[in-house]
């Protein structure tokens, strides 16, 4: 149906226009055949029941050829009955003929009306067909849109399920991966469940023993409990089994740096024989000082020179203690050993990154030779007149003497040249030599002189 107000298509099951809201008024379609049929039926009934007319009687009389049409007479009852009968049958035949004519006319009218109705129906059908086509297109479009929506919805649901499964798989794989074990281990440390933490880190090591993170986690367990020795052992044990693993060395160096044990870095690298490792951690290498001359026994003052291949500052001690920047003498010139005795020279080099080397040491013994008692002349004896007394003084010594028989010292009279004997007296002359380097004194030489 078409709305007579706005022309919109109205579905057959609705009585209100969906566009303008006008109410639908249903009017029966006009059919001209109904009027024709009504007229035919009415005529048939009237023909069968109307009065006998004078014309009918005349036509009856003309049926008898031997009778005079102009004669007027009274018809008998039988004649009246026959006329009525003929009239009835004649009327019926006329009615039948008329009915046939009417039927033909009705058929033609029906055909005409049918054609008109078909035309109207065709126009309506065309209109409805167009409306139905538009509606069908709209419905098809709506169905396609709904199908597309369902398809997109199903696709999204499928994609979501796939993503959820992938995410679940990733979570499961991650939880059992090396990284997952590390995370669980550190979470256990946070709750101080060190047993569980150790188990997780051990599982991580089993998955990949070459990576340093699990060893760092194991060391963290002991660091959290202030057990640095056990933490250090974790790295040392790992390096013993993998002496060429650069990342393990780097992790151990970081551990020593974080725990302020820099002196142990050089101890770690001292035992490394892998050139690749040493090349990767060269910034942390600090070569121990070298001594010149090397350790030994000497009879004279020594000057000890200290050098390091990696440069940096050098600190030393002579009392046997370990040197450092805080506990030691910074090397600026050769170390002078000018006294007799035994010395342990210990030195350490500190590179530009502040990494101290291992401590190098050397033992020195300084023992100066002792000269014989000085030679004094003249010899002991009686002299008629005073003589000059001379003392032989070797290089590096100073002579001291007395003339009263007491043992001379460095505080006694210094010998600078010949000394005259006293006249008419007995003199007990004694002389000694004192080493100019170490102050060591020789045995004394005694002479007795008598002059007259």
PDB file of C-alpha atoms in Angstrom, residues 7 22 44 46 48 53 87 90-91 95 140 152 194 196 214 216 245 292 316 358-359 361 377 392 412 438 446-447:
ATOM      1  CA  UNK A   7       3.550   8.451  -0.842  1.00  0.00           C
ATOM      2  CA  UNK A  22      -1.204   8.902   9.004  1.00  0.00           C
ATOM      3  CA  UNK A  44     -34.913 -12.325 -15.425  1.00  0.00           C
ATOM      4  CA  UNK A  46     -39.288  -9.428 -13.735  1.00  0.00           C
ATOM      5  CA  UNK A  48     -40.972 -14.370 -15.572  1.00  0.00           C
ATOM      6  CA  UNK A  53     -50.031  -7.910 -22.341  1.00  0.00           C
ATOM      7  CA  UNK A  87     -45.522 -16.501 -22.944  1.00  0.00           C
ATOM      8  CA  UNK A  90     -41.171 -17.648 -24.851  1.00  0.00           C
ATOM      9  CA  UNK A  91     -40.131 -15.344 -22.081  1.00  0.00           C
ATOM     10  CA  UNK A  95     -34.640 -14.623 -21.187  1.00  0.00           C
ATOM     11  CA  UNK A 140      18.577  -7.456   1.606  1.00  0.00           C
ATOM     12  CA  UNK A 152      32.723  -9.016  12.252  1.00  0.00           C
ATOM     13  CA  UNK A 194      65.425 -17.677  50.532  1.00  0.00           C
ATOM     14  CA  UNK A 196      62.340 -20.812  47.293  1.00  0.00           C
ATOM     15  CA  UNK A 214      70.856 -16.299  37.781  1.00  0.00           C
ATOM     16  CA  UNK A 216      73.641 -12.549  40.408  1.00  0.00           C
ATOM     17  CA  UNK A 245      82.738 -16.392  29.998  1.00  0.00           C
ATOM     18  CA  UNK A 292     114.281  -2.183  40.919  1.00  0.00           C
ATOM     19  CA  UNK A 316     104.033   1.684  49.558  1.00  0.00           C
ATOM     20  CA  UNK A 358      97.395  -6.888  43.940  1.00  0.00           C
ATOM     21  CA  UNK A 359     100.074  -6.057  46.508  1.00  0.00           C
ATOM     22  CA  UNK A 361     106.395  -7.025  47.977  1.00  0.00           C
ATOM     23  CA  UNK A 377     151.585   5.260  64.546  1.00  0.00           C
ATOM     24  CA  UNK A 392     144.891   6.242  59.092  1.00  0.00           C
ATOM     25  CA  UNK A 412     135.218  12.543  71.499  1.00  0.00           C
ATOM     26  CA  UNK A 438     125.488   4.340  59.387  1.00  0.00           C
ATOM     27  CA  UNK A 446     145.380   1.917  71.875  1.00  0.00           C
ATOM     28  CA  UNK A 447     148.935   3.153  72.013  1.00  0.00           C
TER      29      UNK A 447
END
